[in-house]
Short mmCIF file of C-alpha atoms in Angstrom, two decimals:
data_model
loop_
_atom_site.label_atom_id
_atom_site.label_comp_id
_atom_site.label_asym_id
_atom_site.label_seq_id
_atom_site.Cartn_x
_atom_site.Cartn_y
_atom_site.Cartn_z
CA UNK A 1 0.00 0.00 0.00
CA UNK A 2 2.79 2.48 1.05
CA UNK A 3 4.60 1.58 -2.23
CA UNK A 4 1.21 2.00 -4.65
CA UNK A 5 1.31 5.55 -2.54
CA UNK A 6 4.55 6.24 -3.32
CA UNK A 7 4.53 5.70 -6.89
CA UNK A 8 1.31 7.53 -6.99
CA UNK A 9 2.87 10.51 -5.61
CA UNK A 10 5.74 10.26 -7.93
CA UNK A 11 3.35 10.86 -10.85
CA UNK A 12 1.55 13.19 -9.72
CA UNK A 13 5.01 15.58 -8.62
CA UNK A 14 6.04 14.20 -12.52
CA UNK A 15 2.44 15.67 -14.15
CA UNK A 16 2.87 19.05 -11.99
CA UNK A 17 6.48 19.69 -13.27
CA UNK A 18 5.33 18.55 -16.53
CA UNK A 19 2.58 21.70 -16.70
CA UNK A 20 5.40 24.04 -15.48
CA UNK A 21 7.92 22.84 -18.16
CA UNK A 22 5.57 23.04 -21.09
CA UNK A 23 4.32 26.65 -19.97
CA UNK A 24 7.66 27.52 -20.00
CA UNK A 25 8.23 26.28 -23.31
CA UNK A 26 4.83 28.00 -24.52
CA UNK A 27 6.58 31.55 -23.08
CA UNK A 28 9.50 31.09 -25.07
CA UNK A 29 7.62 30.41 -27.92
CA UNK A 30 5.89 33.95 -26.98
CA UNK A 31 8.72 35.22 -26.56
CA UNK A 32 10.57 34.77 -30.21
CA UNK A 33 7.03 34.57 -32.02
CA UNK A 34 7.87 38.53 -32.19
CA UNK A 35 10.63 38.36 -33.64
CA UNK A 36 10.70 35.75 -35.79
CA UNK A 37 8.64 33.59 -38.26
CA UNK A 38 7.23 30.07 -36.82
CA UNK A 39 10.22 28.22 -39.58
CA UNK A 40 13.00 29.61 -37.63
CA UNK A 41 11.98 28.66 -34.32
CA UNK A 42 10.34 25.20 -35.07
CA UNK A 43 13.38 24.17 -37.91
CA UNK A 44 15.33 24.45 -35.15
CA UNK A 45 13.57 23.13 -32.52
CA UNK A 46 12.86 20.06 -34.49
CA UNK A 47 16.03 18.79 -35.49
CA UNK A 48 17.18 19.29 -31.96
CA UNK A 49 14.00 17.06 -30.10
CA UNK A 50 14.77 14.89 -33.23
CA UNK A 51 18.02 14.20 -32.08
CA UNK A 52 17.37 14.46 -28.31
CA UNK A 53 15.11 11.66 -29.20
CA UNK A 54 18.23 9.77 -31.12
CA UNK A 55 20.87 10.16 -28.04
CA UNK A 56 17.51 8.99 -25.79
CA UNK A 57 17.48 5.51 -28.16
CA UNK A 58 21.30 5.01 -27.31
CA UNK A 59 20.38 4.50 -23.61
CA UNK A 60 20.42 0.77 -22.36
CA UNK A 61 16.48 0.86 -21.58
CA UNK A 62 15.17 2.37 -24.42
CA UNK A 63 17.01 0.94 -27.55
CA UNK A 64 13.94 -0.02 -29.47
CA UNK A 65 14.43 2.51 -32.06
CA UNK A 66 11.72 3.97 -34.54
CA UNK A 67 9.66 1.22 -35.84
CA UNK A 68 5.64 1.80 -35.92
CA UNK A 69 3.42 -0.73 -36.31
CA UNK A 70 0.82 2.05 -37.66
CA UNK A 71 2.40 4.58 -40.19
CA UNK A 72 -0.34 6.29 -41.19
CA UNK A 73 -2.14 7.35 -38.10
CA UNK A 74 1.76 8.11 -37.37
CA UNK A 75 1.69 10.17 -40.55
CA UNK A 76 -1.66 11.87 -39.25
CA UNK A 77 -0.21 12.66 -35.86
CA UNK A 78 2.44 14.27 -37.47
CA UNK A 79 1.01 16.48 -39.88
CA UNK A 80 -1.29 17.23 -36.85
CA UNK A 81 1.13 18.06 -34.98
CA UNK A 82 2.47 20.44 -37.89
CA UNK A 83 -0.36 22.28 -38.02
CA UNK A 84 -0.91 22.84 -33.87
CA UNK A 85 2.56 24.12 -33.51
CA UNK A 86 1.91 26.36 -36.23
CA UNK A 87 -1.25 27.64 -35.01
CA UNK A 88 -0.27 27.93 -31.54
CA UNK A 89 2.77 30.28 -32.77
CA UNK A 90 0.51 32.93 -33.95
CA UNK A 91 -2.22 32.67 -31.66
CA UNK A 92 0.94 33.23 -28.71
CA UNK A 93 1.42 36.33 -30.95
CA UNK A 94 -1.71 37.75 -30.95
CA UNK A 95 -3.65 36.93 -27.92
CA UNK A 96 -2.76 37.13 -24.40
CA UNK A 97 -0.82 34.24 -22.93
CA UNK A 98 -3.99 33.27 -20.40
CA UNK A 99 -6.59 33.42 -23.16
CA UNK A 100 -4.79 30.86 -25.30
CA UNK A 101 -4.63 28.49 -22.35
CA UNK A 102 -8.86 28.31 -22.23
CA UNK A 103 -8.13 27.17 -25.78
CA UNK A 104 -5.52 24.63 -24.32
CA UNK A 105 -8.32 23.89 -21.56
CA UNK A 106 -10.58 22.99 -24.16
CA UNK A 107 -8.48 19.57 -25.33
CA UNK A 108 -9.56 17.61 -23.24
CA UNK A 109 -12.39 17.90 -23.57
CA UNK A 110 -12.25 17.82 -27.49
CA UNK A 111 -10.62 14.60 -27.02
CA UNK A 112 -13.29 13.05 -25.12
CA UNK A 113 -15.79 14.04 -28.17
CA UNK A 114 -13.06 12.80 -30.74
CA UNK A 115 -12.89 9.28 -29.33
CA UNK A 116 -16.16 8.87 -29.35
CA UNK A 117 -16.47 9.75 -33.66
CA UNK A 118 -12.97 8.68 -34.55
CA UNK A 119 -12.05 5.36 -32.27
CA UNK A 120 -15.92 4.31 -31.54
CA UNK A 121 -15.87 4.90 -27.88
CA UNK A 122 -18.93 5.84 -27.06
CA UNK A 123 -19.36 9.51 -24.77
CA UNK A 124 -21.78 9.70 -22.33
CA UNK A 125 -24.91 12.62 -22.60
CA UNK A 126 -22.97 14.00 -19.22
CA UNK A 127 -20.04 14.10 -21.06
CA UNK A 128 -21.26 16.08 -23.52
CA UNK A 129 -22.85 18.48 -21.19
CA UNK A 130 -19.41 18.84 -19.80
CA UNK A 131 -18.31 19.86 -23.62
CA UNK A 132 -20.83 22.10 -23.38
CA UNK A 133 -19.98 24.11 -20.25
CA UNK A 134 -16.31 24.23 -21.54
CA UNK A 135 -17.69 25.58 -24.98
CA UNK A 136 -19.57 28.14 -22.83
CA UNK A 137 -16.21 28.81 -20.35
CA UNK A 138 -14.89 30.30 -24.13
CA UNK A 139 -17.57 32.02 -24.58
CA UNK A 140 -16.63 34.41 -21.34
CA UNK A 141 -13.74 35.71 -23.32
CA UNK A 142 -16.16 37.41 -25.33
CA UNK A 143 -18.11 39.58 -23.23
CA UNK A 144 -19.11 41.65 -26.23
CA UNK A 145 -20.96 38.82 -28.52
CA UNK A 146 -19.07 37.77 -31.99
CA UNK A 147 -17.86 41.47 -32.78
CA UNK A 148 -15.09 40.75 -30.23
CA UNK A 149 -13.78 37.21 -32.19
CA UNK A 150 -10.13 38.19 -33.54
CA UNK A 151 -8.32 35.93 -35.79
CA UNK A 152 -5.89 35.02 -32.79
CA UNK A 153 -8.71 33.01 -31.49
CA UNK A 154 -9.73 31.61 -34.66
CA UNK A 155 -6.25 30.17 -34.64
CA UNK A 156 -6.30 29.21 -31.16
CA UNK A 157 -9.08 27.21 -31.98
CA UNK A 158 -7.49 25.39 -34.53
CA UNK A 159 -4.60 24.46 -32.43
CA UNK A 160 -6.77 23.03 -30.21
CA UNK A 161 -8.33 21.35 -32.38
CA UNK A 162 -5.36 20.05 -34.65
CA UNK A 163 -3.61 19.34 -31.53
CA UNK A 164 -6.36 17.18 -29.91
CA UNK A 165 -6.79 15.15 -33.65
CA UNK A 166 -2.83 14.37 -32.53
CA UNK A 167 -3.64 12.91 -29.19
CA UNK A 168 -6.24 10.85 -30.43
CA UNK A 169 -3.99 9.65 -33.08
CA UNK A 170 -1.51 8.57 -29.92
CA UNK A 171 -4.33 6.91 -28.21
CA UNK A 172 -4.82 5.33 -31.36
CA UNK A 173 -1.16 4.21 -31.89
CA UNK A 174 -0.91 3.05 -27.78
CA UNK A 175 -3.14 0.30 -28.45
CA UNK A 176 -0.98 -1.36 -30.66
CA UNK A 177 2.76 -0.27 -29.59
CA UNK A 178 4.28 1.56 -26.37
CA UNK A 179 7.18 2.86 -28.05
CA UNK A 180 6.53 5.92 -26.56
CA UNK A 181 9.90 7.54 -28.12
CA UNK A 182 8.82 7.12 -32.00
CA UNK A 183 5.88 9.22 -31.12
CA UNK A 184 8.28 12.18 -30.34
CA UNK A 185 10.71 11.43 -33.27
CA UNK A 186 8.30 11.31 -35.96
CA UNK A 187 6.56 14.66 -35.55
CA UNK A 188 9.68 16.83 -34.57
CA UNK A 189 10.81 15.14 -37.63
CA UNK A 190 8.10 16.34 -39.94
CA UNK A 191 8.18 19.66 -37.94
CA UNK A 192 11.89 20.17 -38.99
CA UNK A 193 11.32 18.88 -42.55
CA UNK A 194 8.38 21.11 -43.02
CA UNK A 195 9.81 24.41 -41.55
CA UNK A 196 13.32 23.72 -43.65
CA UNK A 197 11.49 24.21 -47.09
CA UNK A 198 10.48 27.64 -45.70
CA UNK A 199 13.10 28.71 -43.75
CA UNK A 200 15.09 30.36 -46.78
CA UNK A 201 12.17 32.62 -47.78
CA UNK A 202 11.43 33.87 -43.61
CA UNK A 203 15.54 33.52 -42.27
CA UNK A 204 16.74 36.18 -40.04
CA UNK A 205 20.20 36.23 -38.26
CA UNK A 206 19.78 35.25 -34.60
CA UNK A 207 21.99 36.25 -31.54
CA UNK A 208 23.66 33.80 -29.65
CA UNK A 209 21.00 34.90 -27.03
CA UNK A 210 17.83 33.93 -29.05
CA UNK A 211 19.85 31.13 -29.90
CA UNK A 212 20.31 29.62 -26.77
CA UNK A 213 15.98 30.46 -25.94
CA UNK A 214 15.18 28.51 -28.91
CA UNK A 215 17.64 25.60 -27.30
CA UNK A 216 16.34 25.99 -24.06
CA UNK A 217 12.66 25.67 -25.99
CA UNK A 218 13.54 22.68 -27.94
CA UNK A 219 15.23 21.13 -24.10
CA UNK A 220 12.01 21.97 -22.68
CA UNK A 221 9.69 20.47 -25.07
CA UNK A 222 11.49 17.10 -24.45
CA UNK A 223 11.59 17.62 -21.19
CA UNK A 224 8.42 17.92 -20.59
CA UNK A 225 6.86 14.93 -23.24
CA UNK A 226 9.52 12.88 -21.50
CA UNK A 227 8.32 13.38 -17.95
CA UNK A 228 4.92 13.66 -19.60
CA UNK A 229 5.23 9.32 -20.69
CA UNK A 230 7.06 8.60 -17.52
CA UNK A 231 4.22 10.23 -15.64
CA UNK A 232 1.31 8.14 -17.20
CA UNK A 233 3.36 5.30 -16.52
CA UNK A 234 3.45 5.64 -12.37
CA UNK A 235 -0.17 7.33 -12.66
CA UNK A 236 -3.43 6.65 -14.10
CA UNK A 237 -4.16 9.28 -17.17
CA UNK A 238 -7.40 9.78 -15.62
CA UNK A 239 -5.23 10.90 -12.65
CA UNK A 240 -2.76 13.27 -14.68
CA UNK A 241 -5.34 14.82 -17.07
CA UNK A 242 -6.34 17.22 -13.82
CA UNK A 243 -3.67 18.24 -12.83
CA UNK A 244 -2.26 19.15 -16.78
CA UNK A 245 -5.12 22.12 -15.68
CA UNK A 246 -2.65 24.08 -13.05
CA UNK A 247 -1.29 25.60 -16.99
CA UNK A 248 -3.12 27.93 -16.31
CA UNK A 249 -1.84 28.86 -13.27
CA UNK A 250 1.79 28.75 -14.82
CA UNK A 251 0.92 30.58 -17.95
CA UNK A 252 -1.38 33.36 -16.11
CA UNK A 253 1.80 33.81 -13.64
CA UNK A 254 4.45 33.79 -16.88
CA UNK A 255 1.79 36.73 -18.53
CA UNK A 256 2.23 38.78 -15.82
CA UNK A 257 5.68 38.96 -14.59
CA UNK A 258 7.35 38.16 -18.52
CA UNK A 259 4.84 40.30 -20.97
CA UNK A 260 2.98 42.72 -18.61
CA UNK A 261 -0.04 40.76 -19.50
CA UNK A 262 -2.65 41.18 -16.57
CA UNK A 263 -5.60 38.43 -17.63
CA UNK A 264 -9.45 40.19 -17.08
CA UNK A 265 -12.02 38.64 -14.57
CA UNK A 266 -13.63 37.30 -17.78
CA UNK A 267 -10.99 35.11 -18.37
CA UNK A 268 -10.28 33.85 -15.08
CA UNK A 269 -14.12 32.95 -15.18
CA UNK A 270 -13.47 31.06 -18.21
CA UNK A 271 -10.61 29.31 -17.22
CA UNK A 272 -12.29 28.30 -13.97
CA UNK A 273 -15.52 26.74 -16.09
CA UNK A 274 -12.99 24.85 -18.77
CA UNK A 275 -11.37 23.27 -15.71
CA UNK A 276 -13.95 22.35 -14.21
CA UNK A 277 -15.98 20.89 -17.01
CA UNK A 278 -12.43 19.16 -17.73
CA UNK A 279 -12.56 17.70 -13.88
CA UNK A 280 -16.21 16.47 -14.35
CA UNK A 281 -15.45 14.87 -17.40
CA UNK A 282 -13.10 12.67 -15.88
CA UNK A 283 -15.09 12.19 -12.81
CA UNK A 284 -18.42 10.85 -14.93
CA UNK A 285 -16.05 8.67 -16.95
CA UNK A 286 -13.56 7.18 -14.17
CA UNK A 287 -15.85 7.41 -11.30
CA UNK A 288 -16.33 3.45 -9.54
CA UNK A 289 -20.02 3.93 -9.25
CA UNK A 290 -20.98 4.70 -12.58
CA UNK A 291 -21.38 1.85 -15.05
CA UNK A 292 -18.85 2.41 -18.29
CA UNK A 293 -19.12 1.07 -21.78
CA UNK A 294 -16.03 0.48 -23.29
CA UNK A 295 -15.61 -0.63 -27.26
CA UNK A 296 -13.12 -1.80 -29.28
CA UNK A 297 -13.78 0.32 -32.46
CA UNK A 298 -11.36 2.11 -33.90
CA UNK A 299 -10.04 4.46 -36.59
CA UNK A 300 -9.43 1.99 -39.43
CA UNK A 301 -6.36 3.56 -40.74
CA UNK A 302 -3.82 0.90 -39.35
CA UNK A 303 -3.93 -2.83 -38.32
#
């Protein structure tokens, strides 16, 4: 019992310094999305998780190397991935760090409705009553109806979504493999690849001193998906999913002492709702008392 504690513990200090080391990453990507175009930063970054990912493979416990069993839902995740990092560059340039987290809030969410039309698991009405509140949390960033909808939200939305059609594409690929490493490589990869065929049309010389943030990004990153996998592995993802909501906190806190960026009431109003439609969603699904229906259906797009 003291040992199931202990390990449970261990995740759950993993998951909190994941949501710092991610929001960190997201405020260097704030940081240079100023400055420079989304190729620089994530031709860089991309290669260098790439080969973080290669030196990682070299280690006695994880020399499985690269192999998927399911290359085109990898394929998917990757050019999902592609597009999120994208999007989430430009909405970090145009909205206000704590507004694009109640975009970040709404994943989970999204994922919830995403495994029930791509992988056949079917969603609960609660659950989508939960959807709804989050849907409505957004809306509170929007006090003055649609005339306030900028196109930083627009692509906020899009990240969300693009980056929630890449978890479920990892859920999808976990039921088959648990190389948890290839599904790091593979989109960096395509990141890198990507960005490199625009990089010569958007280049600008960098500093050694925006060099080293977009290191520090690209360190981050891995840091963060590494502790991220080592994390579900001690804790349920049920268990983690929660706690990936103290973001906010981190980003709200990064805002205000990095980019002078004091979030409104409205915002703090829709953070609150996102996270807690977020927490009630994994209550109604995870909870011992209710009765669950679990299929086997799936995305037929690998074995």
């Amino acid at each position: 019992m003291a040992g199931a504690r202990s390990q449970a513990l261990g995740g759950a200090l993993l998951a909190v310094a994941y949501t710092g080391l991610i929001a960190s990453a997201d405020g260097i990507t704030k940081l240079l999305a100023g400055q420079y175009a989304a190729a620089q930063l994530y031709a860089l970054s991309g290669a260098l998780v790439a080969g973080f990912c290669l030196l990682a493979d070299r280690l006695p416990s994880q020399r499985r190397g690269f192999r998927t069993s399911c290359p085109r839902a990898m394929a998917l995740r990757s050019v999902a991935t592609l597009i999120a990092a994208v999007c989430f560059f430009h909405a970090f340039r145009l909205l206000p760090f704590a507004e694009v987290f109640v975009f970040i809030g709404l994943m989970p969410l999204l994922a919830g409705a995403m495994s029930g039309l791509l992988l056949g698991e079917p969603v609960r009405p609660a659950s989508w009553a939960a959807l709804g509140a989050g849907f409505a949390g957004v809306l509170f960033l929007f006090p003055d109806g649609v005339a306030a909808v900028s196109p930083g939200h627009l692509v906020a939305l899009g990240a969300a979504v693009s980056g929630t059609f890449s978890m479920t594409m990892a859920r999808l690929i976990g039921r088959y493999e648990s190389n948890a490493l290839a599904q790091v490589f593979y989109p960096n990869l395509t990141l890198c690849a990507a960005m490199l065929l625009v990089l010569p049309f958007v280049w600008m010389p960098m500093p050694l001193a925006d060099l080293a943030w977009a290191a520090a990004y690209a360190l981050l990153l891995f840091g963060a998906r590494w502790l991220l996998v080592v994390a579900l592995r001690l804790l349920a993802s049920y268990a983690v999913t929660p706690l990936m909501n103290l973001q906010f906190i981190w980003m709200a806190f990064i805002g205000a002492a990095f980019f002078g960026e004091l979030p409104s009431g409205t915002t703090y109003i829709g953070g609150a709702i996102v996270i807690a439609s977020g927490l009630y969603l994994v209550w109604d699904q995870f909870a011992p008392a209710m009765p669950r229906l679990r299929s086997a259906g799936r995305l037929q797009t690998d074995p």
